[in-house]
């Protein structure tokens, strides 16, 4: 089956620093990947849609200059949280679209900003 | 606006049956998904319904009524490992998933 990995699985950083999270499709090519954020006891919130070779499409209310997304290849998308603050602490999950109806999720990255 | 409603929390007994309901109002419809999510982990796919009716897959079944904007996930022979959150998601006309808030299922011995 389709496998999606994320790295790192957890990260702790200091306020003001930047953190990069990688999302890879291991055994298939994904022209579209999605980035989600999930706060405790809440559902997934789509942050942006990442398309290979083009700019990401951000959801309303998500700051594109703060959450930089790069989808440079068909197997890798990265999310960089710039100038992180404690309120950015969350569970970040990526998914990769296999078909219009199928997407596979990565294991998630737990970000804690101190 | 787009809206998906499901109960916040449910409790059931090991070995029993539980039904988790989901109602939705979305811009277009390209199918409804159920995902299971254990605490601290990413969601895993359970089922996909695009036509009305019941889809059975082992201990789990999912039902859809498009005219009523309604779905349910039925879990039989509950096991302790089924304790998790169950997320209902609808794919809208733009092929984007709209997520419900999830139902936390607690299984008691």
PDB file of C-alpha atoms in Angstrom:
ATOM      1  CA  UNK A   1       0.000   0.000   0.000  1.00  0.00           C
ATOM      2  CA  UNK A   2       0.889   3.654  -0.255  1.00  0.00           C
ATOM      3  CA  UNK A   3       3.227   4.823   2.493  1.00  0.00           C
ATOM      4  CA  UNK A   4       3.785   8.401   3.593  1.00  0.00           C
ATOM      5  CA  UNK A   5       6.510   9.345   6.025  1.00  0.00           C
ATOM      6  CA  UNK A   6       7.064  12.483   8.032  1.00  0.00           C
ATOM      7  CA  UNK A   7      10.196  13.755   9.662  1.00  0.00           C
ATOM      8  CA  UNK A   8      10.711  14.573  12.424  1.00  0.00           C
ATOM      9  CA  UNK A   9       8.039  12.769  14.411  1.00  0.00           C
ATOM     10  CA  UNK A  10       8.409  15.289  17.193  1.00  0.00           C
ATOM     11  CA  UNK A  11      10.377  18.487  17.685  1.00  0.00           C
ATOM     12  CA  UNK A  12      10.867  21.014  20.446  1.00  0.00           C
ATOM     13  CA  UNK A  13      12.093  24.456  19.495  1.00  0.00           C
ATOM     14  CA  UNK A  14      12.519  27.840  21.093  1.00  0.00           C
ATOM     15  CA  UNK A  15      10.217  30.722  20.361  1.00  0.00           C
ATOM     16  CA  UNK A  16      11.418  32.746  17.377  1.00  0.00           C
ATOM     17  CA  UNK A  17      13.193  29.914  15.608  1.00  0.00           C
ATOM     18  CA  UNK A  18      12.089  28.110  12.451  1.00  0.00           C
ATOM     19  CA  UNK A  19      11.260  24.454  12.057  1.00  0.00           C
ATOM     20  CA  UNK A  20      11.075  22.407   8.873  1.00  0.00           C
ATOM     21  CA  UNK A  21       8.871  19.329   8.576  1.00  0.00           C
ATOM     22  CA  UNK A  22       9.279  16.899   5.704  1.00  0.00           C
ATOM     23  CA  UNK A  23       6.580  14.780   4.112  1.00  0.00           C
ATOM     24  CA  UNK A  24       7.586  12.019   1.721  1.00  0.00           C
ATOM     25  CA  UNK A  25       5.626   9.561  -0.364  1.00  0.00           C
ATOM     26  CA  UNK A  26       7.800   6.462  -0.227  1.00  0.00           C
ATOM     27  CA  UNK A  27       6.430   4.175  -2.899  1.00  0.00           C
ATOM     28  CA  UNK A  28       4.430   6.429  -5.174  1.00  0.00           C
ATOM     29  CA  UNK A  29       4.521   9.863  -6.731  1.00  0.00           C
ATOM     30  CA  UNK A  30       2.197  12.510  -5.388  1.00  0.00           C
ATOM     31  CA  UNK A  31       1.500  15.626  -7.378  1.00  0.00           C
ATOM     32  CA  UNK A  32      -0.688  16.871  -4.553  1.00  0.00           C
ATOM     33  CA  UNK A  33      -0.024  16.803  -0.842  1.00  0.00           C
ATOM     34  CA  UNK A  34      -2.009  18.341   1.972  1.00  0.00           C
ATOM     35  CA  UNK A  35      -0.882  19.865   5.246  1.00  0.00           C
ATOM     36  CA  UNK A  36      -3.155  19.703   8.268  1.00  0.00           C
ATOM     37  CA  UNK A  37      -2.930  20.977  11.807  1.00  0.00           C
ATOM     38  CA  UNK A  38      -4.700  19.398  14.741  1.00  0.00           C
ATOM     39  CA  UNK A  39      -5.038  20.879  18.202  1.00  0.00           C
ATOM     40  CA  UNK A  40      -5.806  18.622  21.167  1.00  0.00           C
ATOM     41  CA  UNK A  41      -9.305  17.131  21.096  1.00  0.00           C
ATOM     42  CA  UNK A  42     -10.089  18.881  17.827  1.00  0.00           C
ATOM     43  CA  UNK A  43     -10.414  17.622  14.301  1.00  0.00           C
ATOM     44  CA  UNK A  44      -8.050  18.116  11.425  1.00  0.00           C
ATOM     45  CA  UNK A  45      -7.794  21.592   9.990  1.00  0.00           C
ATOM     46  CA  UNK A  46      -6.550  21.871   6.420  1.00  0.00           C
ATOM     47  CA  UNK A  47      -3.815  24.466   6.227  1.00  0.00           C
ATOM     48  CA  UNK A  48      -2.784  24.267   2.603  1.00  0.00           C
ATOM     49  CA  UNK A  49      -2.705  22.206  -0.543  1.00  0.00           C
ATOM     50  CA  UNK A  50       0.746  21.635  -1.945  1.00  0.00           C
ATOM     51  CA  UNK A  51       1.123  21.039  -5.672  1.00  0.00           C
ATOM     52  CA  UNK A  52       4.384  19.869  -7.190  1.00  0.00           C
ATOM     53  CA  UNK A  53       6.082  22.582  -9.179  1.00  0.00           C
ATOM     54  CA  UNK A  54       3.684  25.360  -8.235  1.00  0.00           C
ATOM     55  CA  UNK A  55       2.755  27.559  -5.321  1.00  0.00           C
ATOM     56  CA  UNK A  56       0.761  26.114  -2.493  1.00  0.00           C
ATOM     57  CA  UNK A  57      -2.864  27.068  -2.000  1.00  0.00           C
ATOM     58  CA  UNK A  58      -3.495  28.254   1.539  1.00  0.00           C
ATOM     59  CA  UNK A  59      -6.778  28.070   3.404  1.00  0.00           C
ATOM     60  CA  UNK A  60      -8.369  31.220   4.695  1.00  0.00           C
ATOM     61  CA  UNK A  61      -6.744  32.426   7.871  1.00  0.00           C
ATOM     62  CA  UNK A  62      -3.451  30.597   7.336  1.00  0.00           C
ATOM     63  CA  UNK A  63      -0.484  32.939   6.973  1.00  0.00           C
ATOM     64  CA  UNK A  64       1.502  31.949   3.911  1.00  0.00           C
ATOM     65  CA  UNK A  65       4.563  33.901   5.048  1.00  0.00           C
ATOM     66  CA  UNK A  66       4.590  32.063   8.342  1.00  0.00           C
ATOM     67  CA  UNK A  67       3.935  28.572   7.043  1.00  0.00           C
ATOM     68  CA  UNK A  68       6.177  28.131   4.024  1.00  0.00           C
ATOM     69  CA  UNK A  69       5.402  25.161   1.831  1.00  0.00           C
ATOM     70  CA  UNK A  70       7.669  23.789  -0.841  1.00  0.00           C
ATOM     71  CA  UNK A  71       6.782  20.855  -3.088  1.00  0.00           C
ATOM     72  CA  UNK A  72       9.938  20.567  -5.141  1.00  0.00           C
ATOM     73  CA  UNK A  73       9.581  16.968  -6.243  1.00  0.00           C
ATOM     74  CA  UNK A  74       6.878  14.380  -6.746  1.00  0.00           C
ATOM     75  CA  UNK A  75       7.817  12.644  -3.515  1.00  0.00           C
ATOM     76  CA  UNK A  76       8.641  15.466  -1.131  1.00  0.00           C
ATOM     77  CA  UNK A  77       6.800  18.411   0.351  1.00  0.00           C
ATOM     78  CA  UNK A  78       8.133  20.513   3.212  1.00  0.00           C
ATOM     79  CA  UNK A  79       6.398  22.780   5.696  1.00  0.00           C
ATOM     80  CA  UNK A  80       8.533  25.393   7.439  1.00  0.00           C
ATOM     81  CA  UNK A  81       7.082  27.125  10.466  1.00  0.00           C
ATOM     82  CA  UNK A  82       8.923  30.433  10.591  1.00  0.00           C
ATOM     83  CA  UNK A  83       9.437  32.446  13.751  1.00  0.00           C
ATOM     84  CA  UNK A  84       7.545  29.863  15.747  1.00  0.00           C
ATOM     85  CA  UNK A  85       5.570  30.899  18.819  1.00  0.00           C
ATOM     86  CA  UNK A  86       4.013  28.787  21.585  1.00  0.00           C
ATOM     87  CA  UNK A  87       0.591  29.074  19.926  1.00  0.00           C
ATOM     88  CA  UNK A  88       2.031  27.216  16.925  1.00  0.00           C
ATOM     89  CA  UNK A  89       2.492  24.154  19.102  1.00  0.00           C
ATOM     90  CA  UNK A  90       0.316  21.506  17.508  1.00  0.00           C
ATOM     91  CA  UNK A  91       0.204  18.172  15.720  1.00  0.00           C
ATOM     92  CA  UNK A  92       1.029  18.663  12.040  1.00  0.00           C
ATOM     93  CA  UNK A  93      -0.059  15.956   9.628  1.00  0.00           C
ATOM     94  CA  UNK A  94       0.566  15.664   5.927  1.00  0.00           C
ATOM     95  CA  UNK A  95      -1.236  13.516   3.425  1.00  0.00           C
ATOM     96  CA  UNK A  96      -0.521  12.595  -0.161  1.00  0.00           C
ATOM     97  CA  UNK A  97      -3.174  12.213  -2.798  1.00  0.00           C
ATOM     98  CA  UNK A  98      -3.056   8.958  -4.715  1.00  0.00           C
ATOM     99  CA  UNK A  99      -6.248   9.393  -6.729  1.00  0.00           C
ATOM    100  CA  UNK A 100      -9.003  12.009  -6.555  1.00  0.00           C
ATOM    101  CA  UNK A 101     -10.638   9.923  -3.842  1.00  0.00           C
ATOM    102  CA  UNK A 102      -7.677   8.461  -2.005  1.00  0.00           C
ATOM    103  CA  UNK A 103      -5.153  10.144   0.207  1.00  0.00           C
ATOM    104  CA  UNK A 104      -2.746   8.569   2.645  1.00  0.00           C
ATOM    105  CA  UNK A 105      -1.638  10.231   5.818  1.00  0.00           C
ATOM    106  CA  UNK A 106       1.795  10.541   7.304  1.00  0.00           C
ATOM    107  CA  UNK A 107       2.306   9.647  10.964  1.00  0.00           C
ATOM    108  CA  UNK A 108       2.299  13.287  12.051  1.00  0.00           C
ATOM    109  CA  UNK A 109       4.797  15.650  13.683  1.00  0.00           C
ATOM    110  CA  UNK A 110       4.319  16.911  17.215  1.00  0.00           C
ATOM    111  CA  UNK A 111       5.692  20.475  17.452  1.00  0.00           C
ATOM    112  CA  UNK A 112       6.250  22.085  20.835  1.00  0.00           C
ATOM    113  CA  UNK A 113       7.435  25.682  20.948  1.00  0.00           C
ATOM    114  CA  UNK A 114       8.864  26.807  24.278  1.00  0.00           C
TER     115      UNK A 114
ATOM    116  CA  UNK B   1     -21.636  27.069   4.760  1.00  0.00           C
ATOM    117  CA  UNK B   2     -20.238  23.586   5.023  1.00  0.00           C
ATOM    118  CA  UNK B   3     -20.937  21.612   8.140  1.00  0.00           C
ATOM    119  CA  UNK B   4     -20.386  18.123   9.451  1.00  0.00           C
ATOM    120  CA  UNK B   5     -21.867  17.012  12.750  1.00  0.00           C
ATOM    121  CA  UNK B   6     -21.050  13.951  14.809  1.00  0.00           C
ATOM    122  CA  UNK B   7     -21.337  13.249  18.532  1.00  0.00           C
ATOM    123  CA  UNK B   8     -18.399  14.354  20.629  1.00  0.00           C
ATOM    124  CA  UNK B   9     -18.100  11.224  22.700  1.00  0.00           C
ATOM    125  CA  UNK B  10     -19.670   7.801  23.027  1.00  0.00           C
ATOM    126  CA  UNK B  11     -19.179   4.935  25.460  1.00  0.00           C
ATOM    127  CA  UNK B  12     -19.769   1.259  24.745  1.00  0.00           C
ATOM    128  CA  UNK B  13     -19.010  -2.115  26.269  1.00  0.00           C
ATOM    129  CA  UNK B  14     -16.497  -4.637  24.987  1.00  0.00           C
ATOM    130  CA  UNK B  15     -18.207  -7.183  22.749  1.00  0.00           C
ATOM    131  CA  UNK B  16     -21.180  -4.926  22.037  1.00  0.00           C
ATOM    132  CA  UNK B  17     -22.228  -2.953  18.953  1.00  0.00           C
ATOM    133  CA  UNK B  18     -22.026   0.830  18.553  1.00  0.00           C
ATOM    134  CA  UNK B  19     -23.301   3.156  15.834  1.00  0.00           C
ATOM    135  CA  UNK B  20     -21.650   6.524  15.256  1.00  0.00           C
ATOM    136  CA  UNK B  21     -23.760   8.971  13.282  1.00  0.00           C
ATOM    137  CA  UNK B  22     -22.652  11.758  10.973  1.00  0.00           C
ATOM    138  CA  UNK B  23     -24.781  14.389   9.260  1.00  0.00           C
ATOM    139  CA  UNK B  24     -23.435  16.772   6.675  1.00  0.00           C
ATOM    140  CA  UNK B  25     -24.168  19.826   4.581  1.00  0.00           C
ATOM    141  CA  UNK B  26     -21.525  20.511   1.950  1.00  0.00           C
ATOM    142  CA  UNK B  27     -20.960  22.229  -1.378  1.00  0.00           C
ATOM    143  CA  UNK B  28     -21.237  19.221  -3.612  1.00  0.00           C
ATOM    144  CA  UNK B  29     -20.584  15.617  -2.727  1.00  0.00           C
ATOM    145  CA  UNK B  30     -17.910  13.259  -3.970  1.00  0.00           C
ATOM    146  CA  UNK B  31     -18.095  10.687  -1.239  1.00  0.00           C
ATOM    147  CA  UNK B  32     -17.963  10.270   2.510  1.00  0.00           C
ATOM    148  CA  UNK B  33     -15.047   8.819   4.425  1.00  0.00           C
ATOM    149  CA  UNK B  34     -14.620   7.372   7.879  1.00  0.00           C
ATOM    150  CA  UNK B  35     -11.212   7.415   9.520  1.00  0.00           C
ATOM    151  CA  UNK B  36      -9.981   6.025  12.817  1.00  0.00           C
ATOM    152  CA  UNK B  37      -7.479   8.022  14.824  1.00  0.00           C
ATOM    153  CA  UNK B  38      -5.738   6.818  17.959  1.00  0.00           C
ATOM    154  CA  UNK B  39      -4.409   9.479  20.292  1.00  0.00           C
ATOM    155  CA  UNK B  40      -1.188  11.025  19.012  1.00  0.00           C
ATOM    156  CA  UNK B  41      -1.354   9.221  15.696  1.00  0.00           C
ATOM    157  CA  UNK B  42      -2.459  10.105  12.184  1.00  0.00           C
ATOM    158  CA  UNK B  43      -5.865   9.015  10.879  1.00  0.00           C
ATOM    159  CA  UNK B  44      -6.186   5.655   9.179  1.00  0.00           C
ATOM    160  CA  UNK B  45      -8.731   4.961   6.469  1.00  0.00           C
ATOM    161  CA  UNK B  46     -11.741   2.836   7.363  1.00  0.00           C
ATOM    162  CA  UNK B  47     -14.341   3.274   4.640  1.00  0.00           C
ATOM    163  CA  UNK B  48     -15.561   5.238   1.645  1.00  0.00           C
ATOM    164  CA  UNK B  49     -19.189   5.578   0.537  1.00  0.00           C
ATOM    165  CA  UNK B  50     -20.311   7.410  -2.565  1.00  0.00           C
ATOM    166  CA  UNK B  51     -23.554   5.547  -3.304  1.00  0.00           C
ATOM    167  CA  UNK B  52     -26.480   5.021  -0.967  1.00  0.00           C
ATOM    168  CA  UNK B  53     -26.464   1.881   1.067  1.00  0.00           C
ATOM    169  CA  UNK B  54     -24.415  -0.207   3.411  1.00  0.00           C
ATOM    170  CA  UNK B  55     -20.777  -1.158   2.885  1.00  0.00           C
ATOM    171  CA  UNK B  56     -19.571  -3.989   5.092  1.00  0.00           C
ATOM    172  CA  UNK B  57     -15.936  -4.645   5.856  1.00  0.00           C
ATOM    173  CA  UNK B  58     -15.352  -7.168   8.592  1.00  0.00           C
ATOM    174  CA  UNK B  59     -16.469  -5.840  11.968  1.00  0.00           C
ATOM    175  CA  UNK B  60     -16.994  -2.367  10.533  1.00  0.00           C
ATOM    176  CA  UNK B  61     -19.837  -1.234   8.296  1.00  0.00           C
ATOM    177  CA  UNK B  62     -20.670   2.184   6.907  1.00  0.00           C
ATOM    178  CA  UNK B  63     -24.004   3.439   5.660  1.00  0.00           C
ATOM    179  CA  UNK B  64     -24.849   6.420   3.485  1.00  0.00           C
ATOM    180  CA  UNK B  65     -28.057   8.248   2.588  1.00  0.00           C
ATOM    181  CA  UNK B  66     -27.279  11.133   0.262  1.00  0.00           C
ATOM    182  CA  UNK B  67     -30.853  12.453   0.252  1.00  0.00           C
ATOM    183  CA  UNK B  68     -30.748  12.777   4.035  1.00  0.00           C
ATOM    184  CA  UNK B  69     -27.139  13.952   4.243  1.00  0.00           C
ATOM    185  CA  UNK B  70     -26.540  11.152   6.716  1.00  0.00           C
ATOM    186  CA  UNK B  71     -24.058   8.399   7.371  1.00  0.00           C
ATOM    187  CA  UNK B  72     -23.237   6.044  10.176  1.00  0.00           C
ATOM    188  CA  UNK B  73     -20.333   3.827  11.107  1.00  0.00           C
ATOM    189  CA  UNK B  74     -21.290   0.567  12.768  1.00  0.00           C
ATOM    190  CA  UNK B  75     -18.740  -1.277  14.854  1.00  0.00           C
ATOM    191  CA  UNK B  76     -19.537  -4.832  15.936  1.00  0.00           C
ATOM    192  CA  UNK B  77     -17.914  -7.125  18.492  1.00  0.00           C
ATOM    193  CA  UNK B  78     -16.157  -4.200  20.056  1.00  0.00           C
ATOM    194  CA  UNK B  79     -12.612  -4.703  21.257  1.00  0.00           C
ATOM    195  CA  UNK B  80     -10.607  -2.556  23.638  1.00  0.00           C
ATOM    196  CA  UNK B  81      -8.325  -1.560  20.764  1.00  0.00           C
ATOM    197  CA  UNK B  82     -11.310   0.105  19.083  1.00  0.00           C
ATOM    198  CA  UNK B  83     -11.052   2.901  21.644  1.00  0.00           C
ATOM    199  CA  UNK B  84     -10.161   5.836  19.414  1.00  0.00           C
ATOM    200  CA  UNK B  85     -11.606   8.874  17.720  1.00  0.00           C
ATOM    201  CA  UNK B  86     -13.666   8.280  14.586  1.00  0.00           C
ATOM    202  CA  UNK B  87     -13.625  11.048  12.021  1.00  0.00           C
ATOM    203  CA  UNK B  88     -16.297  11.587   9.405  1.00  0.00           C
ATOM    204  CA  UNK B  89     -15.155  13.513   6.324  1.00  0.00           C
ATOM    205  CA  UNK B  90     -16.972  14.529   3.158  1.00  0.00           C
ATOM    206  CA  UNK B  91     -15.273  15.223  -0.153  1.00  0.00           C
ATOM    207  CA  UNK B  92     -16.805  18.336  -1.673  1.00  0.00           C
ATOM    208  CA  UNK B  93     -17.161  19.403  -5.296  1.00  0.00           C
ATOM    209  CA  UNK B  94     -13.518  20.548  -5.333  1.00  0.00           C
ATOM    210  CA  UNK B  95     -12.354  17.119  -4.139  1.00  0.00           C
ATOM    211  CA  UNK B  96     -11.348  18.586  -0.796  1.00  0.00           C
ATOM    212  CA  UNK B  97     -12.091  16.770   2.431  1.00  0.00           C
ATOM    213  CA  UNK B  98     -14.301  18.569   4.927  1.00  0.00           C
ATOM    214  CA  UNK B  99     -13.745  17.074   8.364  1.00  0.00           C
ATOM    215  CA  UNK B 100     -16.063  16.553  11.277  1.00  0.00           C
ATOM    216  CA  UNK B 101     -14.747  17.175  14.783  1.00  0.00           C
ATOM    217  CA  UNK B 102     -14.548  13.454  15.478  1.00  0.00           C
ATOM    218  CA  UNK B 103     -16.274  11.146  17.920  1.00  0.00           C
ATOM    219  CA  UNK B 104     -14.233   9.819  20.803  1.00  0.00           C
ATOM    220  CA  UNK B 105     -15.264   6.229  21.448  1.00  0.00           C
ATOM    221  CA  UNK B 106     -14.567   4.816  24.887  1.00  0.00           C
ATOM    222  CA  UNK B 107     -14.754   1.047  25.284  1.00  0.00           C
ATOM    223  CA  UNK B 108     -15.323  -0.341  28.768  1.00  0.00           C
ATOM    224  CA  UNK B 109     -14.622  -3.938  29.800  1.00  0.00           C
TER     225      UNK B 109
END
